Amino acid sequence: MKKKDLLKGIKAVLFDMDGTLVDSMWMWPQIDKEFLNSRGFEVPADLKDDIDGLSMWDDAIYFKKRFGFKDSEQELIDIWNQMALHHYEHDTPLKPGAREFLEYLKDRGIKRGLVTSNSLVLCEASLKANRVYDDFDTFVTSEDVKHGKPDPEGYLIAARELGADPSECLVTEDLPAGITAARRAGMRVISVRDKYSEADEPLKKKISDAMISDYRELIL
């Protein structure tokens, strides 16, 4: 199937945010390092593999269990949100072709949803800074799910809110956990290249319907 043919029969396109819609994954390893160092810990070599794709709530549970932090989950999330907010307001540009693709979908009456493991405050900051917040019909963030990716819950909630059957949804994702979540939801999946997940590209290609570097590949 050609890339542009993946939109045939699609009523809703659901976007992951970090590393997929906006270029933002670069900041999180640094935030993890700064946060852990401030509390006397080095970054474990397996941290990235353990937390990739987790919701912020699940991240907080993981950090509490692994490092013995006494903060509540919400207190940890609030700290991370504060550390990242300036970047999301100023340093998270849209991925290549994303604006044009959103306009293309809007012109054709295809619903747009955002399904992110991130927090609502950071989601709003980035989308408003990039002037695409109003281009979405629904948002599902880490606050809205009990189970983060690779669980399909977030994508199924978004499909229901948009009145689309999962088989009528196309998902764009950058991490294997997110691609797996969309697959489990019964949706088509486009994987997006991102430097942060470069090492995962062979797996991403294997488990998605196609891979893109620029969203215009889906409409040209």
Coordinates of N, CA and C in Angstrom, one line a residue:
M1 N 0.8 -1.2 0.0 CA 0.0 0.0 0.0 C 0.9 1.3 0.0
K2 N 0.6 2.2 -0.9 CA 1.3 3.4 -1.0 C 1.0 4.3 0.3
K3 N 1.9 5.1 0.7 CA 1.7 5.9 1.9 C 0.4 6.7 1.9
K4 N 0.1 7.4 0.7 CA -1.0 8.2 0.7 C -2.3 7.4 0.7
D5 N -2.2 6.1 0.3 CA -3.4 5.3 0.3 C -3.8 4.8 1.7
L6 N -2.9 5.1 2.7 CA -3.2 4.7 4.1 C -4.4 5.6 4.6
L7 N -4.7 6.7 3.9 CA -5.8 7.5 4.4 C -7.1 7.1 3.8
K8 N -7.2 6.2 2.9 CA -8.4 5.7 2.3 C -9.3 5.1 3.4
G9 N -10.5 5.6 3.5 CA -11.5 5.0 4.5 C -11.2 5.5 5.9
I10 N -10.3 6.4 6.1 CA -10.0 6.9 7.4 C -10.9 8.1 7.8
K11 N -11.5 8.0 9.0 CA -12.4 9.1 9.5 C -11.7 10.0 10.5
A12 N -10.6 9.4 11.1 CA -9.9 10.2 12.2 C -8.4 9.8 12.1
V13 N -7.5 10.8 12.3 CA -6.1 10.6 12.4 C -5.7 11.0 13.9
L14 N -5.1 10.1 14.5 CA -4.7 10.3 15.9 C -3.2 10.5 16.0
F15 N -2.7 11.6 16.6 CA -1.3 11.9 16.7 C -0.8 11.7 18.1
D16 N 0.3 11.0 18.2 CA 1.1 11.1 19.4 C 1.8 12.5 19.4
M17 N 2.2 13.0 20.5 CA 2.8 14.4 20.5 C 4.3 14.3 20.4
D18 N 5.0 13.9 21.5 CA 6.4 14.0 21.6 C 7.2 13.1 20.6
G19 N 8.0 13.7 19.8 CA 8.8 13.0 18.8 C 8.0 12.6 17.6
T20 N 6.7 12.9 17.6 CA 5.8 12.5 16.5 C 5.2 13.8 15.8
L21 N 4.5 14.6 16.6 CA 4.0 15.8 16.1 C 5.0 17.0 16.3
V22 N 5.7 17.0 17.4 CA 6.6 18.0 17.7 C 8.0 17.4 18.1
D23 N 9.0 18.2 17.8 CA 10.4 17.8 18.1 C 10.7 18.1 19.6
S24 N 10.5 17.2 20.5 CA 10.7 17.5 21.9 C 11.4 16.4 22.7
M25 N 11.5 15.2 22.1 CA 12.1 14.1 22.9 C 13.5 14.4 23.4
W26 N 14.2 15.3 22.7 CA 15.6 15.6 23.0 C 15.8 16.1 24.4
M27 N 14.7 16.7 24.9 CA 14.9 17.4 26.3 C 14.8 16.4 27.4
W28 N 14.1 15.3 27.3 CA 13.8 14.5 28.4 C 15.0 13.8 29.0
P29 N 15.9 13.2 28.3 CA 17.1 12.7 28.9 C 17.9 13.7 29.8
Q30 N 17.9 15.0 29.3 CA 18.6 16.0 30.1 C 17.8 16.3 31.4
I31 N 16.5 16.3 31.3 CA 15.6 16.6 32.5 C 15.8 15.4 33.5
D32 N 15.8 14.2 33.0 CA 16.0 13.1 33.8 C 17.4 13.2 34.6
K33 N 18.4 13.6 33.8 CA 19.7 13.7 34.4 C 19.8 14.8 35.4
E34 N 19.2 15.9 35.1 CA 19.2 17.0 36.1 C 18.4 16.7 37.3
F35 N 17.3 16.0 37.1 CA 16.5 15.7 38.3 C 17.1 14.7 39.2
L36 N 17.6 13.6 38.6 CA 18.3 12.6 39.4 C 19.6 13.0 40.0
N37 N 20.4 13.8 39.3 CA 21.6 14.3 39.9 C 21.3 15.2 41.1
S38 N 20.2 16.0 41.0 CA 19.9 16.9 42.1 C 19.5 16.2 43.3
R39 N 19.2 14.9 43.2 CA 18.9 14.0 44.3 C 19.9 13.0 44.6
G40 N 21.1 13.2 44.0 CA 22.2 12.3 44.3 C 22.3 11.0 43.6
F41 N 21.6 10.9 42.4 CA 21.6 9.7 41.7 C 22.2 9.9 40.3
E42 N 22.9 8.9 39.7 CA 23.3 8.9 38.3 C 22.1 8.3 37.5
V43 N 22.1 8.6 36.2 CA 21.1 8.0 35.3 C 21.4 6.5 35.0
P44 N 20.6 5.6 35.4 CA 20.9 4.2 35.1 C 20.9 3.9 33.6
A45 N 21.7 3.0 33.1 CA 21.9 2.7 31.7 C 20.6 2.2 31.1
D46 N 19.7 1.6 31.9 CA 18.5 1.0 31.4 C 17.3 1.9 31.5
L47 N 17.5 3.1 32.0 CA 16.3 4.0 32.3 C 15.5 4.2 31.0
K48 N 16.1 4.6 29.9 CA 15.4 4.9 28.7 C 14.5 3.7 28.3
D49 N 15.1 2.5 28.3 CA 14.3 1.4 27.8 C 13.1 1.1 28.8
D50 N 13.3 1.4 30.1 CA 12.3 1.1 31.0 C 11.1 2.1 31.0
I51 N 11.4 3.4 30.6 CA 10.3 4.4 30.7 C 9.8 4.9 29.4
D52 N 10.4 4.5 28.3 CA 9.9 4.9 27.0 C 8.4 4.6 26.8
G53 N 7.6 5.6 26.5 CA 6.2 5.4 26.2 C 5.3 5.4 27.4
L54 N 5.9 5.4 28.6 CA 5.1 5.4 29.8 C 4.4 6.8 30.0
S55 N 3.2 6.8 30.6 CA 2.5 8.0 31.0 C 3.3 8.7 32.1
M56 N 3.1 10.0 32.3 CA 3.8 10.6 33.4 C 3.5 10.0 34.7
W57 N 2.2 9.6 34.9 CA 1.9 9.0 36.2 C 2.6 7.7 36.4
D58 N 2.7 6.9 35.3 CA 3.5 5.6 35.4 C 5.0 5.9 35.6
D59 N 5.5 7.0 35.0 CA 6.9 7.4 35.2 C 7.1 7.7 36.7
A60 N 6.1 8.4 37.3 CA 6.2 8.8 38.7 C 6.2 7.5 39.6
I61 N 5.4 6.6 39.3 CA 5.3 5.3 40.0 C 6.7 4.6 39.9
Y62 N 7.2 4.6 38.7 CA 8.5 3.9 38.4 C 9.6 4.6 39.3
F63 N 9.7 5.9 39.2 CA 10.8 6.6 39.9 C 10.6 6.4 41.4
K64 N 9.4 6.4 41.9 CA 9.3 6.2 43.4 C 9.7 4.9 43.8
K65 N 9.4 3.9 43.0 CA 9.8 2.5 43.4 C 11.3 2.3 43.2
R66 N 11.8 2.8 42.1 CA 13.2 2.5 41.8 C 14.2 3.3 42.7
F67 N 13.8 4.5 42.9 CA 14.8 5.4 43.7 C 14.4 5.7 45.1
G68 N 13.2 5.2 45.5 CA 12.8 5.4 46.9 C 12.3 6.8 47.2
F69 N 11.9 7.6 46.2 CA 11.4 8.9 46.5 C 10.1 8.9 47.3
K70 N 10.0 9.8 48.3 CA 8.9 9.9 49.1 C 7.8 10.9 48.6
D71 N 8.2 11.6 47.5 CA 7.2 12.5 46.9 C 6.0 11.7 46.5
S72 N 4.8 12.4 46.4 CA 3.7 11.7 45.8 C 3.9 11.7 44.3
E73 N 3.1 10.9 43.6 CA 3.2 10.9 42.1 C 2.9 12.3 41.5
Q74 N 1.9 13.0 42.1 CA 1.5 14.3 41.5 C 2.6 15.3 41.8
E75 N 3.3 15.2 43.0 CA 4.4 16.1 43.3 C 5.5 15.9 42.3
L76 N 5.9 14.7 41.9 CA 6.9 14.4 40.9 C 6.5 15.0 39.6
I77 N 5.3 14.8 39.2 CA 4.8 15.3 37.9 C 4.9 16.8 37.8
D78 N 4.5 17.4 38.9 CA 4.5 18.9 39.0 C 6.0 19.4 38.8
I79 N 6.9 18.7 39.4 CA 8.3 19.1 39.3 C 8.8 19.0 37.8
W80 N 8.5 17.8 37.2 CA 8.9 17.6 35.8 C 8.2 18.6 34.9
N81 N 6.9 18.9 35.1 CA 6.2 19.9 34.3 C 6.9 21.2 34.4
Q82 N 7.3 21.6 35.6 CA 7.9 22.9 35.8 C 9.3 23.0 35.1
M83 N 10.0 21.9 35.1 CA 11.3 21.8 34.5 C 11.2 21.9 33.0
A84 N 10.1 21.4 32.4 CA 10.0 21.3 31.0 C 9.2 22.4 30.3
L85 N 8.4 23.1 31.1 CA 7.5 24.1 30.6 C 8.1 25.1 29.6
H86 N 9.2 25.7 30.1 CA 9.8 26.7 29.2 C 10.2 26.1 27.8
H87 N 10.7 24.9 27.8 CA 11.0 24.3 26.5 C 9.8 24.1 25.7
Y88 N 8.7 23.6 26.3 CA 7.5 23.4 25.5 C 6.9 24.7 24.9
E89 N 7.1 25.8 25.6 CA 6.6 27.0 25.2 C 7.5 27.7 24.1
H90 N 8.8 27.2 24.0 CA 9.7 27.9 23.1 C 10.5 27.0 22.2
D91 N 10.7 25.8 22.6 CA 11.7 24.9 21.8 C 11.2 23.6 21.3
T92 N 9.9 23.6 21.0 CA 9.4 22.3 20.4 C 8.6 22.5 19.1
P93 N 9.4 22.8 18.1 CA 8.8 23.0 16.7 C 8.1 21.8 16.2
L94 N 7.1 22.1 15.3 CA 6.4 21.0 14.6 C 7.4 20.2 13.8
K95 N 7.1 18.9 13.7 CA 7.9 18.0 12.8 C 7.6 18.4 11.3
P96 N 8.5 18.1 10.4 CA 8.4 18.6 9.0 C 7.0 18.1 8.4
G97 N 6.3 19.1 7.8 CA 5.1 18.8 7.1 C 3.9 18.7 8.0
A98 N 4.0 18.8 9.3 CA 2.9 18.5 10.2 C 1.8 19.5 10.0
R99 N 2.2 20.8 9.9 CA 1.1 21.9 9.7 C 0.3 21.6 8.4
E100 N 1.0 21.3 7.4 CA 0.4 21.1 6.1 C -0.5 19.9 6.2
F101 N -0.1 18.8 6.8 CA -0.9 17.6 7.0 C -2.2 17.9 7.8
L102 N -2.1 18.7 8.9 CA -3.2 19.0 9.7 C -4.2 19.8 8.8
E103 N -3.7 20.7 8.0 CA -4.6 21.5 7.2 C -5.3 20.6 6.1
Y104 N -4.5 19.7 5.6 CA -5.1 18.7 4.6 C -6.2 18.0 5.2
L105 N -6.0 17.4 6.4 CA -7.1 16.7 7.1 C -8.3 17.5 7.4
K106 N -8.1 18.7 7.8 CA -9.2 19.6 8.2 C -10.0 19.9 6.9
D107 N -9.4 20.2 5.8 CA -10.1 20.5 4.6 C -10.9 19.4 4.1
R108 N -10.6 18.2 4.4 CA -11.3 17.0 4.0 C -12.2 16.4 5.0
G109 N -12.4 17.1 6.1 CA -13.4 16.7 7.1 C -12.9 15.5 7.9
I110 N -11.6 15.2 7.9 CA -11.1 14.1 8.7 C -10.8 14.6 10.1
K111 N -11.3 14.0 11.1 CA -11.1 14.4 12.5 C -9.7 14.2 12.9
R112 N -9.2 15.1 13.9 CA -7.9 15.0 14.4 C -7.9 14.9 15.9
G113 N -7.2 13.9 16.4 CA -7.0 13.8 17.8 C -5.6 13.7 18.3
L114 N -5.3 14.1 19.5 CA -4.0 13.9 20.1 C -4.1 13.0 21.2
V115 N -3.2 12.0 21.2 CA -3.1 10.9 22.3 C -1.7 10.9 22.8
T116 N -1.5 11.5 23.9 CA -0.1 11.6 24.4 C 0.1 11.1 25.8
S117 N 1.3 10.6 26.1 CA 1.6 10.1 27.5 C 2.1 11.3 28.3
N118 N 2.1 12.5 27.7 CA 2.5 13.7 28.4 C 1.3 14.3 29.2
S119 N 1.6 15.4 29.9 CA 0.6 16.1 30.7 C -0.1 17.1 29.9
L120 N -1.3 17.4 30.3 CA -2.1 18.4 29.6 C -1.5 19.8 29.5
V121 N -0.8 20.2 30.6 CA -0.2 21.5 30.6 C 0.9 21.7 29.6
L122 N 1.7 20.6 29.4 CA 2.8 20.7 28.4 C 2.2 20.5 27.0
C123 N 1.2 19.7 26.9 CA 0.6 19.5 25.6 C 0.0 20.9 25.1
E124 N -0.7 21.6 26.0 CA -1.3 22.8 25.6 C -0.2 23.9 25.3
A125 N 0.9 23.9 26.1 CA 1.9 24.8 25.9 C 2.6 24.7 24.5
S126 N 2.8 23.5 24.1 CA 3.5 23.3 22.8 C 2.5 23.5 21.6
L127 N 1.3 23.0 21.7 CA 0.4 23.2 20.6 C 0.0 24.7 20.4
K128 N -0.2 25.4 21.5 CA -0.5 26.8 21.4 C 0.7 27.6 20.9
A129 N 1.9 27.3 21.3 CA 3.1 27.9 20.8 C 3.2 27.7 19.3
N130 N 2.8 26.6 18.8 CA 2.9 26.3 17.4 C 1.7 26.6 16.6
R131 N 0.7 27.2 17.3 CA -0.6 27.7 16.7 C -1.3 26.5 16.0
V132 N -1.4 25.4 16.6 CA -2.2 24.3 16.1 C -3.1 23.7 17.1
Y133 N -3.2 24.3 18.3 CA -4.1 23.8 19.3 C -5.5 23.7 18.8
D134 N -6.0 24.7 18.1 CA -7.4 24.6 17.6 C -7.6 23.7 16.4
D135 N -6.6 23.1 15.9 CA -6.7 22.2 14.8 C -7.1 20.8 15.3
F136 N -7.2 20.6 16.6 CA -7.6 19.2 17.1 C -9.0 19.2 17.7
D137 N -9.6 18.0 17.5 CA -11.0 17.9 17.9 C -11.1 17.2 19.3
T138 N -10.0 16.5 19.7 CA -10.0 15.9 21.0 C -8.6 15.7 21.5
F139 N -8.4 15.7 22.8 CA -7.1 15.5 23.4 C -7.3 14.4 24.5
V140 N -6.4 13.4 24.4 CA -6.3 12.4 25.5 C -4.9 12.4 26.0
T141 N -4.7 12.8 27.3 CA -3.4 12.9 27.9 C -3.2 11.9 29.0
S142 N -2.1 11.9 29.7 CA -1.8 11.0 30.7 C -2.8 11.1 31.8
E143 N -3.5 12.2 32.0 CA -4.5 12.4 33.1 C -5.8 11.6 32.8
D144 N -6.0 11.2 31.5 CA -7.2 10.6 31.1 C -7.3 9.1 31.0
V145 N -6.1 8.5 31.3 CA -6.1 7.0 31.2 C -5.6 6.4 32.5
K146 N -6.0 5.1 32.6 CA -5.6 4.3 33.8 C -4.3 3.6 33.4
H147 N -4.2 3.3 32.1 CA -3.1 2.5 31.6 C -2.4 3.2 30.4
G148 N -1.1 3.5 30.6 CA -0.4 4.1 29.5 C 0.0 3.2 28.4
K149 N 0.6 3.7 27.3 CA 1.1 2.9 26.2 C 2.2 1.9 26.7
P150 N 2.2 0.7 26.2 CA 1.6 0.1 25.0 C 0.1 -0.3 25.2
D151 N -0.5 0.0 26.3 CA -1.9 -0.3 26.4 C -2.7 0.5 25.4
P152 N -3.7 0.0 24.7 CA -4.4 0.8 23.7 C -5.5 1.7 24.3
E153 N -5.6 1.8 25.6 CA -6.7 2.6 26.2 C -6.8 4.0 25.6
G154 N -5.7 4.8 25.6 CA -5.8 6.1 25.1 C -6.3 6.3 23.7
Y155 N -5.9 5.4 22.8 CA -6.3 5.4 21.4 C -7.8 5.0 21.3
L156 N -8.2 4.1 22.1 CA -9.7 3.7 22.0 C -10.6 4.8 22.6
I157 N -10.1 5.5 23.6 CA -10.9 6.7 24.1 C -11.0 7.7 23.0
A158 N -9.9 8.1 22.4 CA -10.0 9.1 21.3 C -10.9 8.7 20.2
A159 N -10.8 7.5 19.7 CA -11.7 7.0 18.7 C -13.2 7.1 19.1
R160 N -13.5 6.7 20.3 CA -14.8 6.8 20.8 C -15.3 8.3 20.8
E161 N -14.4 9.2 21.3 CA -14.8 10.6 21.4 C -15.0 11.2 20.0
L162 N -14.3 10.7 19.0 CA -14.5 11.2 17.6 C -15.5 10.5 16.8
G163 N -16.2 9.5 17.4 CA -17.2 8.8 16.7 C -16.7 7.9 15.6
A164 N -15.5 7.4 15.7 CA -14.9 6.6 14.6 C -14.6 5.2 15.2
D165 N -14.8 4.2 14.3 CA -14.4 2.9 14.7 C -12.9 2.8 14.6
P166 N -12.3 2.0 15.5 CA -10.8 1.8 15.4 C -10.3 1.5 14.0
S167 N -11.0 0.7 13.3 CA -10.6 0.4 11.9 C -10.6 1.6 11.0
E168 N -11.2 2.7 11.4 CA -11.3 3.9 10.6 C -10.3 5.0 11.1
C169 N -9.4 4.6 11.9 CA -8.4 5.5 12.5 C -7.0 5.2 12.0
L170 N -6.3 6.3 11.7 CA -4.8 6.2 11.4 C -4.1 6.9 12.5
V171 N -3.0 6.2 13.0 CA -2.2 6.7 14.1 C -0.8 7.1 13.6
T172 N -0.3 8.2 14.1 CA 1.1 8.5 13.9 C 1.9 8.4 15.2
E173 N 3.0 7.7 15.2 CA 3.7 7.4 16.5 C 5.2 7.4 16.2
D174 N 6.0 7.6 17.2 CA 7.5 7.6 17.1 C 8.2 6.5 17.9
L175 N 7.5 5.9 18.9 CA 8.1 4.9 19.7 C 7.5 3.5 19.6
P176 N 8.2 2.4 19.7 CA 7.6 1.1 19.6 C 6.4 0.9 20.5
A177 N 6.5 1.5 21.7 CA 5.4 1.3 22.7 C 4.1 1.9 22.2
G178 N 4.2 3.1 21.6 CA 3.1 3.7 21.0 C 2.5 3.0 19.8
I179 N 3.4 2.6 18.9 CA 3.0 1.8 17.8 C 2.3 0.6 18.2
T180 N 2.8 -0.1 19.2 CA 2.1 -1.3 19.7 C 0.8 -1.0 20.3
A181 N 0.6 0.1 21.0 CA -0.7 0.5 21.5 C -1.7 0.7 20.4
A182 N -1.3 1.4 19.3 CA -2.2 1.6 18.2 C -2.6 0.3 17.5
R183 N -1.6 -0.6 17.4 CA -1.9 -1.9 16.8 C -2.9 -2.7 17.6
R184 N -2.7 -2.7 18.9 CA -3.6 -3.4 19.8 C -5.0 -2.8 19.8
A185 N -5.1 -1.5 19.4 CA -6.4 -0.9 19.3 C -7.1 -1.2 17.9
G186 N -6.3 -1.9 17.0 CA -6.9 -2.2 15.7 C -6.8 -1.1 14.7
M187 N -5.8 -0.3 14.8 CA -5.7 0.9 13.9 C -4.5 0.8 13.0
R188 N -4.6 1.5 11.9 CA -3.4 1.6 11.0 C -2.4 2.5 11.7
V189 N -1.1 2.3 11.4 CA -0.1 3.1 12.1 C 1.0 3.5 11.2
I190 N 1.3 4.8 11.2 CA 2.5 5.4 10.5 C 3.6 5.7 11.6
S191 N 4.8 5.2 11.4 CA 5.8 5.6 12.3 C 6.6 6.8 11.8
V192 N 7.0 7.6 12.7 CA 7.7 8.9 12.3 C 9.1 8.8 12.8
R193 N 10.0 9.1 11.8 CA 11.5 9.1 12.2 C 11.7 10.2 13.2
D194 N 12.6 9.9 14.2 CA 13.0 10.9 15.2 C 14.3 10.4 15.7
K195 N 15.2 11.4 15.9 CA 16.6 11.1 16.3 C 16.6 10.3 17.6
Y196 N 15.7 10.6 18.6 CA 15.7 9.9 19.9 C 15.5 8.4 19.7
S197 N 14.7 8.0 18.7 CA 14.4 6.6 18.6 C 15.0 6.0 17.3
E198 N 16.1 6.6 16.9 CA 16.8 6.2 15.7 C 17.2 4.7 15.8
A199 N 17.7 4.3 16.9 CA 18.1 2.9 17.1 C 16.9 1.9 17.0
D200 N 15.7 2.4 17.1 CA 14.5 1.5 17.0 C 13.9 1.4 15.7
E201 N 14.6 2.1 14.7 CA 13.9 2.2 13.3 C 13.7 0.8 12.7
P202 N 14.5 -0.2 12.8 CA 14.2 -1.5 12.2 C 12.9 -2.1 12.8
L203 N 12.8 -2.0 14.1 CA 11.5 -2.5 14.8 C 10.3 -1.6 14.4
K204 N 10.5 -0.3 14.3 CA 9.4 0.6 14.0 C 8.9 0.2 12.6
K205 N 9.8 0.0 11.6 CA 9.4 -0.3 10.3 C 8.6 -1.7 10.3
K206 N 9.1 -2.6 11.1 CA 8.5 -3.9 11.1 C 7.1 -3.9 11.6
I207 N 6.8 -3.1 12.6 CA 5.5 -3.2 13.3 C 4.5 -2.1 12.9
S208 N 4.9 -1.2 11.9 CA 4.0 -0.2 11.4 C 3.7 -0.4 10.0
D209 N 2.7 0.4 9.4 CA 2.3 0.2 8.0 C 3.3 0.9 7.1
A210 N 3.9 2.0 7.6 CA 4.9 2.7 6.8 C 5.6 3.7 7.7
M211 N 6.8 4.2 7.2 CA 7.6 5.1 8.0 C 7.8 6.4 7.2
I212 N 7.7 7.5 7.9 CA 7.9 8.8 7.2 C 8.9 9.7 7.9
S213 N 9.5 10.6 7.2 CA 10.4 11.6 7.7 C 9.7 13.0 7.7
D214 N 8.6 13.1 6.8 CA 7.9 14.3 6.6 C 6.5 14.0 6.3
Y215 N 5.6 14.7 7.0 CA 4.1 14.4 6.8 C 3.6 14.6 5.4
R216 N 4.3 15.4 4.6 CA 3.9 15.6 3.2 C 4.0 14.4 2.4
E217 N 4.7 13.4 2.9 CA 4.8 12.1 2.2 C 3.4 11.4 2.1
L218 N 2.5 11.8 3.0 CA 1.2 11.2 3.1 C 0.2 11.9 2.2
I219 N 0.6 13.0 1.6 CA -0.4 13.8 0.8 C 0.1 14.1 -0.6
L220 N 1.3 13.9 -0.9 CA 1.8 14.2 -2.2 C 1.8 13.0 -3.2

